[in-house]
Amino acid sequence: MKFEELEHTADAGLRVFGNDLREVLENAAEGMFSLIGAVQFEERDLVERRLEFPYSTAEAALLQWLRALLLEFDLRGFFPVRVSLELQPARAAASMHGIAFDPQRHALRTELKAVTEHGLHVKRRPGGGLEAEVIFDV
Amino acid sequence: MTIEVRNVGENWWEIPRRGGMLVPGRILATAKQMGTLTADPCMQQVVNVAHLPGIVGYALGMPDIHWGYGFPIGGVAATRLEDGVISPGGVGYDINCGVRLVQTRLVFEEVRDRIPEVVGALVAAIPAGVGARGAIPRLTPREVRRVLERGARWAIDEGYGEAQDLERAEEGGCLASADPDAVSETAVERGAPQLGTLGSGNHFLEIEVVEQIYLPEVAARFGLEIGRVAFLVHSGSRGLGYQVCDDSLAAMGKSMDRYRINVPDRQLACAPIRSPEGKRYLGAMGAAANFAWANRQIMMSLAERTFEHVLGVSPRDLGARLLYDVCHNVAKLESHRVDGQSETLCVHRKGATRAFGRGHRDVPRAFRDLGQPVLIPGDMRRGSYVLIGTERAMNETFGSSCHGAGRVLSRAAARKAARGRNLGAELRERGVTAFAHGRFALAEEMPDAYKDVSEVVEVVDRTGISRKVAKLRPIGVLKG
């Protein structure tokens, strides 16, 4: 399982899984956009964007990554459908393929106002791999 | 984890001080409501808020309290100007998310059959849902900064509403402390296409009929009359406010070590009110609040024009008049009595409503001998309330009251509960025409997802921090 939705009374949350931080970040992006909605697309509609960001901790990486994606969506309507990341010790580089969101064509689910720091964590799982939790303001 | 609470009066509960709490917590709730709250994460959030440096009195929870992020939703905390902090988490991302009630002269029985048509036209007139934009021509960054400076007045000068509306809004629809220069370019860019749009989540525009009057003299002064149509607009500062909060949390997160502040939740990041970070946030938050007032002002005006167009009535016949506009998410410097002395406090209201009593200079002149109108939206079926602020609220809750019904079901649980049901048809049977842009918006916002607003309002009425004036029944709903 890549992610599951967390129960939260007012807002929305995700528990995200991955073998390493790179996978957690990729799966978190997929999970976050699954909350925003599902879009139909064709390969020829996809555009590529790249993003780089520095990070200090796993939590900081998750926060900055999801905030950057949400900002891209809000400002430029970029809805990623495939992402891949390369992680260096203090810097991440992302390649994202996605579509230009059009509110007239794409009926989406809900607006995520923000990625919160409430209860945000990334921890090791007893059986191996990582698990993260993140709450979004809806 | 269950938090220890003890009953300290009818509908009053206390979380005693322990650990790093600087003050006790106080919750307003019936015994029945408290029964479901003790194991809820919102209780821990009250405890966390009680750790904020400079907090005075109590970390308060209104009867619509529920789990939020950082502060609980339905949380109130006041900090001393002198040595206290201001926390963006005590305001939230949707700065000045709030609600306004507009009354009309329309008689429900005369327009009952036209309400579905009005709802359909409102859907076209007021952009809502994910990515909503384009209610008014896109603003240049310079124009956005004028909105941030002027608030609702900017919208009125552009032809959306009338100058008299300003008297009927908290702070006159503009926080003078706003500093547009404290708002980042990114925030301005996010806000530019979104002015005049409803947004998503729990935001709505709802047509109501006045159903019941509890205080006839006050209702008459407020202009509320049984059988008349009114509408509520619930929205906030859209992406501009979210970005101001993100920017401020980042800045304050970095400065907390410098100020030797420790808080139990990173979402409670804060800075001394008088520090450069605190002042910058106050200025940016005020600017975002002004954007929200302009936003609601524009939507009110667009809705009025829609009523006129669909029903073929003149502005005079529609007789739309703003009753009041309140903030739900804001922090403001206010004067309150602490240990018998008047003191300037920074009152954080996160999912709470200011409820000033009679005589207060911030209550509009027209109602100053009565108290401030307090608007409490409920759900799409059971209705909403108009209340009035009291002096008791000034003494016990820093002039605050509840802000809504409060959720009981998560969005996922609500979707599950709605499976196999036709919520649109259920609401229609009860005389409510509902439209939602989002695929699951009706399900996630279904009436069962909320506490019964009447029970919540009963608590604030019985404890005397607000008094019930009138009940409104929904007849048309537009959701994001």
XYZ file of C-alpha atoms in Angstrom:
618
model
C 0.000 0.000 0.000
C 1.330 3.435 -0.948
C -0.942 5.524 1.305
C -4.213 5.522 3.196
C -6.582 8.285 4.220
C -6.482 9.231 7.908
C -9.617 9.916 9.878
C -9.702 13.585 10.868
C -12.862 15.340 12.027
C -12.574 18.604 10.150
C -9.728 18.229 7.741
C -8.026 15.500 5.717
C -4.957 13.426 6.402
C -2.734 10.764 4.897
C -0.602 7.941 6.239
C 2.059 7.314 3.630
C 4.364 4.331 3.243
C 7.622 3.765 1.386
C 10.850 1.812 1.492
C 12.820 5.021 1.764
C 12.252 8.784 1.932
C 12.187 9.094 -1.855
C 9.307 6.653 -2.099
C 7.484 8.300 0.801
C 7.671 11.660 -0.967
C 6.517 10.222 -4.291
C 3.639 8.345 -2.673
C 2.671 11.383 -0.599
C 2.334 13.423 -3.797
C 0.105 10.755 -5.308
C -1.935 10.593 -2.106
C -2.360 14.352 -1.852
C -3.631 14.665 -5.411
C -5.952 11.696 -4.892
C -7.626 13.839 -2.202
C -7.904 16.761 -4.612
C -9.397 14.522 -7.299
C -8.890 12.142 -10.199
C -8.383 13.485 -13.717
C -8.623 11.841 -17.112
C -5.668 12.551 -19.371
C -3.871 11.427 -22.489
C -0.106 11.114 -22.756
C 0.044 13.920 -25.329
C -1.521 16.314 -22.779
C 1.308 15.859 -20.311
C 3.814 18.600 -19.659
C 6.996 18.268 -17.653
C 8.045 20.472 -14.786
C 11.110 20.333 -12.599
C 11.520 21.440 -9.042
C 14.426 21.576 -6.630
C 14.348 22.249 -2.931
C 16.736 22.063 0.000
C 15.783 20.122 3.134
C 17.197 19.410 6.556
C 15.026 16.608 7.960
C 12.662 14.018 6.492
C 9.702 16.004 7.877
C 11.012 19.226 6.352
C 11.421 17.478 2.995
C 7.856 16.169 3.092
C 6.459 19.563 4.096
C 8.383 21.547 1.498
C 7.657 19.079 -1.273
C 3.903 18.935 -0.687
C 3.661 22.700 -0.167
C 5.530 23.303 -3.427
C 3.198 20.961 -5.316
C 0.089 22.536 -3.820
C 1.378 25.986 -4.720
C 2.047 24.894 -8.335
C -1.507 23.578 -8.506
C -3.062 26.712 -7.022
C -0.986 29.187 -9.025
C -0.585 27.452 -12.357
C -3.160 24.658 -12.288
C -0.430 22.023 -12.628
C -1.897 18.641 -11.621
C 0.908 16.045 -11.534
C 0.119 12.490 -12.521
C 3.678 11.069 -12.353
C 6.536 12.271 -10.212
C 10.047 11.035 -9.636
C 12.561 12.375 -7.184
C 16.296 12.253 -6.721
C 17.473 12.854 -3.186
C 20.889 14.087 -2.198
C 21.790 14.538 1.464
C 20.346 18.064 1.746
C 18.752 18.711 -1.620
C 15.944 17.148 -3.623
C 15.278 17.355 -7.358
C 11.912 16.379 -8.781
C 10.739 15.676 -12.291
C 6.963 15.883 -12.640
C 4.646 15.060 -15.502
C 1.167 16.449 -15.273
C -1.728 18.172 -16.947
C -2.985 21.727 -16.948
C -6.043 21.608 -14.709
C -9.156 23.163 -16.191
C -12.057 23.686 -13.753
C -14.482 23.592 -16.709
C -13.347 20.117 -17.773
C -12.139 18.458 -14.598
C -14.633 17.946 -11.811
C -12.474 17.667 -8.765
C -13.129 16.685 -5.216
C -12.005 19.211 -2.697
C -9.686 22.122 -2.200
C -6.762 21.517 0.114
C -5.994 24.882 1.605
C -2.634 23.932 3.030
C -0.230 21.263 4.251
C -0.123 21.608 8.044
C 2.658 20.749 10.487
C 0.172 19.362 13.010
C 1.303 15.843 13.920
C 3.604 15.741 10.875
C 6.143 12.943 11.191
C 8.211 10.412 9.293
C 9.243 7.308 11.241
C 10.760 3.878 10.709
C 8.368 0.951 10.601
C 9.188 -2.053 12.799
C 9.115 -4.365 9.758
C 11.311 -2.065 7.651
C 10.638 0.960 5.494
C 9.174 4.312 6.486
C 5.767 5.642 7.422
C 4.680 9.288 7.438
C 1.579 11.171 8.539
C 0.410 14.538 7.309
C -2.765 16.584 7.872
C -4.163 19.007 5.283
C -6.399 21.971 6.000
C -9.613 21.569 4.020
C -5.579 9.617 25.326
C -8.238 10.829 27.771
C -7.711 14.252 29.316
C -8.882 14.887 32.890
C -11.774 17.359 33.027
C -13.890 18.458 35.965
C -17.256 20.118 36.076
C -16.989 23.668 37.455
C -20.498 24.963 36.760
C -23.529 24.362 34.607
C -22.110 23.620 31.142
C -18.595 24.679 32.213
C -15.711 22.181 32.367
C -12.119 22.700 33.375
C -8.914 20.972 32.370
C -6.665 21.557 35.402
C -3.185 22.964 34.900
C -0.490 20.344 34.578
C 2.977 20.079 33.051
C 3.839 23.140 31.007
C 0.298 24.553 30.941
C 0.378 28.208 31.991
C -3.385 28.412 32.549
C -6.169 25.837 32.889
C -8.418 24.936 29.977
C -12.132 25.742 30.055
C -14.721 24.123 27.821
C -18.358 25.074 27.372
C -20.460 21.952 26.828
C -23.369 19.950 28.157
C -22.583 16.742 30.065
C -23.706 14.809 26.979
C -21.415 16.776 24.682
C -18.510 16.418 27.121
C -19.044 12.676 27.160
C -17.984 12.468 23.533
C -15.216 15.059 23.884
C -12.997 13.683 26.646
C -11.195 11.216 24.372
C -11.214 13.544 21.355
C -7.855 14.972 20.166
C -9.309 18.493 20.522
C -8.887 18.223 24.311
C -5.131 17.752 23.894
C -5.175 20.774 21.613
C -6.741 22.872 24.402
C -3.913 21.667 26.665
C -1.348 22.611 24.003
C -2.795 26.110 23.579
C -2.500 26.616 27.357
C 1.304 26.461 26.851
C 1.433 29.658 24.770
C 3.633 32.287 26.469
C 1.640 35.192 27.889
C -1.737 33.431 27.766
C -4.178 34.823 30.338
C -7.285 33.383 31.990
C -7.989 30.112 30.262
C -7.446 28.283 26.991
C -11.103 28.247 25.970
C -13.185 25.818 23.965
C -16.622 26.806 22.671
C -19.397 24.162 22.494
C -18.746 23.533 18.792
C -15.143 22.547 19.603
C -13.589 19.853 17.439
C -10.214 18.583 16.326
C -8.322 21.056 14.164
C -4.593 21.543 13.575
C -2.628 23.489 16.207
C -5.565 25.175 17.941
C -8.803 23.238 18.245
C -11.587 24.576 16.042
C -13.831 26.481 18.422
C -10.768 27.675 20.361
C -10.185 31.070 21.966
C -6.968 32.253 23.620
C -5.932 35.712 24.757
C -2.297 36.672 25.242
C -0.838 39.741 26.938
C 0.488 42.429 24.618
C 3.395 43.023 26.971
C 4.955 39.551 27.079
C 2.610 37.339 25.085
C 2.851 35.720 21.690
C 0.808 35.723 18.534
C 0.378 32.407 16.729
C -0.717 31.967 13.101
C -1.955 28.530 14.222
C -4.438 30.370 16.445
C -5.958 31.966 13.366
C -5.574 29.242 10.784
C -4.887 29.223 7.071
C -8.202 30.716 6.050
C -7.629 34.097 7.681
C -10.924 35.884 8.357
C -12.977 33.008 7.154
C -16.306 34.414 8.225
C -19.953 34.798 7.487
C -22.361 37.595 6.609
C -26.141 37.616 6.703
C -28.072 39.648 4.164
C -31.781 40.224 4.705
C -34.259 40.879 1.922
C -37.860 42.076 1.738
C -38.837 38.973 -0.236
C -41.648 36.925 1.264
C -40.802 33.231 1.123
C -44.300 32.071 0.187
C -44.248 34.398 -2.816
C -40.894 33.189 -4.196
C -40.858 29.584 -2.958
C -41.203 28.087 -6.455
C -38.449 30.285 -7.891
C -35.739 29.273 -5.391
C -34.333 26.406 -7.537
C -33.965 28.878 -10.405
C -32.197 31.366 -8.138
C -29.808 28.641 -6.940
C -29.061 27.703 -10.561
C -28.276 31.329 -11.405
C -26.087 31.722 -8.310
C -24.046 28.727 -9.481
C -23.310 30.641 -12.691
C -22.701 34.003 -11.003
C -20.431 32.998 -8.134
C -17.424 30.833 -8.989
C -16.929 28.061 -6.470
C -15.148 24.771 -6.017
C -11.536 23.759 -6.591
C -9.615 26.263 -8.707
C -12.503 28.764 -8.769
C -11.543 32.092 -10.298
C -12.847 34.814 -12.538
C -15.750 36.391 -10.603
C -14.403 39.824 -11.443
C -11.672 40.912 -13.889
C -8.246 39.643 -12.770
C -6.494 42.188 -10.579
C -2.963 43.440 -11.037
C -0.636 42.933 -8.050
C -0.916 46.668 -7.373
C -4.701 46.474 -7.232
C -4.548 43.458 -4.929
C -2.425 45.504 -2.539
C -5.110 48.205 -2.561
C -7.654 45.534 -1.611
C -5.345 44.481 1.229
C -5.225 48.038 2.473
C -8.905 48.931 2.106
C -10.893 45.728 2.620
C -14.642 45.879 1.959
C -14.395 49.583 1.051
C -12.366 48.659 -2.037
C -15.233 46.450 -3.233
C -17.812 49.166 -2.545
C -15.764 51.743 -4.473
C -15.736 49.281 -7.389
C -19.540 49.122 -7.349
C -20.123 46.065 -5.174
C -22.485 47.195 -2.438
C -23.066 50.435 -0.596
C -21.120 52.489 1.918
C -23.693 51.739 4.630
C -22.568 48.074 4.499
C -19.331 49.058 6.205
C -21.113 49.922 9.449
C -22.481 46.399 9.521
C -19.188 44.513 9.477
C -16.761 43.679 12.272
C -14.055 46.374 12.223
C -16.015 48.162 9.493
C -14.751 45.546 7.031
C -11.142 46.720 7.310
C -8.430 46.140 9.886
C -6.444 49.346 10.155
C -3.408 47.355 11.324
C -3.117 45.768 7.871
C 0.300 46.045 6.252
C 0.133 45.071 2.562
C 3.942 45.242 2.370
C 4.123 42.327 4.818
C 2.312 40.096 2.314
C 4.560 38.114 -0.042
C 4.382 38.370 -3.826
C 3.403 34.696 -3.936
C 0.407 35.376 -1.689
C -0.641 38.303 -3.878
C -0.282 36.141 -6.980
C -2.472 33.443 -5.397
C -5.135 35.963 -4.453
C -5.246 37.910 -7.725
C -7.671 35.661 -9.662
C -9.679 34.515 -6.623
C -11.392 37.641 -5.338
C -15.167 37.136 -5.396
C -14.969 33.331 -5.356
C -16.471 31.057 -2.739
C -13.871 28.301 -2.574
C -14.494 24.763 -1.436
C -14.788 22.701 1.771
C -17.356 24.118 4.173
C -17.775 27.410 2.309
C -21.252 28.145 1.060
C -23.867 30.608 -0.012
C -27.188 29.653 1.527
C -30.673 31.101 1.065
C -32.716 31.124 4.267
C -36.172 31.902 5.500
C -36.615 33.420 8.957
C -38.434 30.643 10.821
C -38.544 31.548 14.489
C -38.027 34.601 16.686
C -36.849 34.311 20.301
C -36.256 37.954 21.246
C -38.935 39.937 19.367
C -37.666 43.398 20.267
C -34.106 42.638 19.254
C -35.235 40.814 16.099
C -37.321 43.832 15.114
C -34.308 46.124 15.562
C -32.204 43.698 13.517
C -34.953 43.778 10.850
C -35.668 40.050 11.145
C -39.236 39.096 10.343
C -40.741 35.603 10.154
C -41.254 34.401 6.581
C -38.779 36.803 4.975
C -35.921 35.540 2.799
C -32.283 36.141 3.721
C -28.958 34.703 2.620
C -25.663 33.774 4.251
C -22.242 34.004 2.603
C -19.493 31.893 4.228
C -15.996 32.266 2.797
C -12.584 33.706 3.608
C -9.308 34.986 2.222
C -8.780 32.156 -0.281
C -5.245 31.317 -1.423
C -3.896 34.685 -0.328
C -4.679 33.923 3.314
C -3.330 30.382 3.091
C -0.038 31.694 1.770
C 0.223 34.391 4.472
C -0.185 31.651 7.073
C 2.402 29.381 5.421
C 4.904 32.242 5.089
C 4.386 33.310 8.716
C 4.666 29.803 10.148
C 7.963 29.346 8.325
C 9.323 32.650 9.656
C 8.141 31.996 13.212
C 9.342 28.381 13.194
C 12.830 29.717 12.558
C 12.664 32.418 15.231
C 11.275 30.359 18.130
C 14.694 29.194 19.341
C 15.873 32.795 19.384
C 12.940 33.768 21.599
C 13.333 30.576 23.665
C 9.779 29.517 22.977
C 8.784 25.883 23.194
C 5.343 24.712 22.120
C 4.020 21.142 22.042
C 2.875 21.297 18.393
C 4.854 22.842 15.514
C 1.567 24.180 14.133
C 1.487 26.466 17.208
C 4.657 28.250 16.051
C 4.506 31.778 17.420
C 6.497 34.913 18.167
C 6.238 37.681 20.757
C 3.524 40.114 19.638
C 5.965 42.999 19.794
C 8.811 41.221 17.980
C 9.538 41.991 14.300
C 8.053 38.563 13.360
C 4.947 39.193 15.482
C 4.386 42.673 14.059
C 4.902 41.423 10.528
C 2.346 38.663 11.033
C -0.189 41.073 12.548
C 0.217 43.313 9.504
C 0.024 40.468 6.980
C -2.894 38.810 8.765
C -4.777 42.127 8.825
C -4.174 42.513 5.093
C -5.470 38.988 4.421
C -8.492 39.718 6.624
C -9.208 42.753 4.472
C -9.042 40.588 1.346
C -11.659 38.300 2.913
C -14.003 41.214 3.674
C -13.711 42.423 0.081
C -14.360 38.854 -1.064
C -17.592 38.500 0.921
C -18.663 42.011 -0.059
C -18.319 41.163 -3.756
C -20.167 37.856 -3.435
C -22.976 39.526 -1.528
C -23.371 42.054 -4.319
C -23.206 39.392 -7.064
C -25.873 37.390 -5.226
C -28.130 40.448 -4.902
C -27.860 41.103 -8.646
C -28.710 37.443 -9.287
C -31.865 37.629 -7.150
C -32.918 40.811 -8.972
C -32.282 39.336 -12.408
C -33.982 35.971 -11.837
C -36.984 37.321 -9.951
C -37.281 40.457 -12.074
C -37.323 42.754 -9.070
C -35.688 46.128 -8.544
C -32.998 46.656 -5.888
C -35.650 48.554 -3.930
C -38.111 45.645 -4.089
C -35.395 43.160 -3.155
C -34.517 45.439 -0.253
C -31.269 43.622 0.490
C -29.600 44.873 3.649
C -26.523 43.507 5.349
C -27.362 42.579 8.943
C -23.776 41.880 9.935
C -20.470 40.286 8.924
C -18.381 38.365 11.469
C -14.903 36.803 11.399
C -14.384 33.213 12.516
C -10.594 33.023 12.184
C -8.687 36.028 13.389
C -6.392 37.472 16.070
C -7.040 41.029 17.187
C -5.727 43.442 19.773
C -8.660 44.168 22.071
C -9.149 45.702 25.452
C -10.483 43.329 28.140
C -10.601 43.289 31.909
C -8.045 41.022 33.556
C -8.070 40.818 37.368
C -10.183 43.962 37.458
C -7.821 45.968 35.264
C -8.311 46.914 31.630
C -5.577 45.370 29.526
C -4.757 45.109 25.812
C -4.801 41.465 24.777
C -4.272 39.632 21.537
C -7.444 37.557 21.277
C -7.066 34.551 18.964
C -10.375 33.198 17.713
C -10.008 30.008 15.708
C -13.470 28.922 14.689
C -15.080 31.297 17.165
C -17.105 34.485 16.860
C -16.650 37.836 18.543
C -19.768 38.436 20.661
C -19.425 41.897 22.225
C -22.146 43.071 24.546
C -24.157 46.276 24.663
C -22.361 49.555 25.013
C -19.083 48.394 23.501
C -17.683 50.988 21.124
C -16.963 48.306 18.501
C -20.633 47.346 18.242
C -22.272 49.196 15.302
C -24.009 52.370 16.423
C -27.376 51.041 15.255
C -27.179 48.158 17.740
C -24.901 49.564 20.441
C -27.672 49.657 23.025
C -28.402 45.975 22.303
C -25.156 44.151 21.548
C -23.385 42.751 18.513
C -25.218 40.413 16.114
C -23.642 36.934 16.263
C -24.235 34.669 13.243
C -24.092 30.901 13.749
C -24.475 28.809 10.601
C -25.593 25.234 11.146
C -26.005 22.606 8.462
C -27.912 22.348 5.185
C -31.026 20.906 6.820
C -31.401 22.007 10.412
C -30.746 25.672 9.940
C -28.754 28.560 11.374
C -29.124 31.119 14.163
C -28.802 34.809 14.791
C -27.742 35.619 18.347
C -26.624 38.691 20.208
C -23.437 39.283 22.199
C -23.566 39.936 25.930
C -21.601 41.509 28.740
C -21.259 38.033 30.187
C -19.194 37.046 27.158
C -16.943 40.050 27.886
C -16.371 38.711 31.406
C -16.030 35.007 30.706
C -14.864 34.340 27.135
C -13.033 37.512 26.076
C -16.183 38.532 24.217
C -16.435 35.308 22.210
C -19.019 32.708 21.284
C -19.323 29.604 19.119
C -19.099 29.801 15.320
C -21.163 26.917 13.984
C -22.397 23.436 14.651
C -18.994 21.727 14.689
C -18.233 18.528 12.856
C -18.764 15.078 14.345
C -17.943 12.928 11.304
C -14.697 13.011 9.368
C -15.049 13.638 5.657
C -14.255 9.990 4.929
C -16.877 8.820 7.463
C -19.432 11.205 5.963
C -18.801 9.854 2.459
C -19.270 6.336 3.823
C -22.501 7.307 5.595
C -23.802 8.884 2.385
C -23.230 5.767 0.264
C -26.435 4.572 -1.369
C -28.296 7.748 -0.411
C -29.475 10.505 -2.706
C -28.695 13.517 -0.540
C -29.926 16.005 -3.132
C -33.327 14.309 -3.183
C -33.432 14.039 0.630
C -32.801 17.758 0.933
C -35.349 18.529 -1.799
C -37.970 16.613 0.160
C -37.285 18.951 3.049
C -37.610 21.970 0.829
C -33.892 22.647 0.253
C -32.442 23.006 -3.252
C -28.748 22.162 -2.999
C -25.978 22.360 -5.586
C -22.344 21.409 -5.005
C -19.401 21.755 -7.382
C -17.183 19.136 -5.743
C -17.846 15.476 -6.481
C -18.228 14.574 -2.805
C -19.052 18.009 -1.400
C -22.695 17.232 -0.565
C -21.702 13.973 1.115
C -18.790 15.472 3.076
C -20.946 18.410 4.200
C -24.112 16.376 4.825
C -26.188 17.398 7.863
C -25.281 14.176 9.712
C -21.613 15.217 9.584
C -22.382 18.061 11.998
C -23.574 18.366 15.581
C -27.102 19.647 15.957
C -26.565 23.410 15.863
C -29.573 23.894 18.166
C -27.784 21.983 20.940
C -24.643 24.058 20.457
C -26.544 27.338 20.464
C -28.527 26.234 23.512
C -25.273 26.031 25.504
C -24.136 29.564 24.682
C -27.662 30.854 25.315
C -28.003 29.103 28.687
C -24.567 30.170 29.886
C -25.422 33.684 28.766
C -22.402 34.373 26.532
C -24.874 35.047 23.701
C -28.669 35.130 23.488
C -30.778 33.532 20.773
C -32.573 36.081 18.595
C -33.861 34.122 15.590
C -33.642 30.834 13.748
C -33.206 30.570 9.987
C -34.186 27.585 7.839
C -32.239 26.809 4.652
C -34.131 26.713 1.353
C -31.292 26.928 -1.174
C -27.625 25.995 -0.922
C -24.589 26.566 -3.128
C -21.511 24.602 -2.010
C -17.974 24.724 -3.317
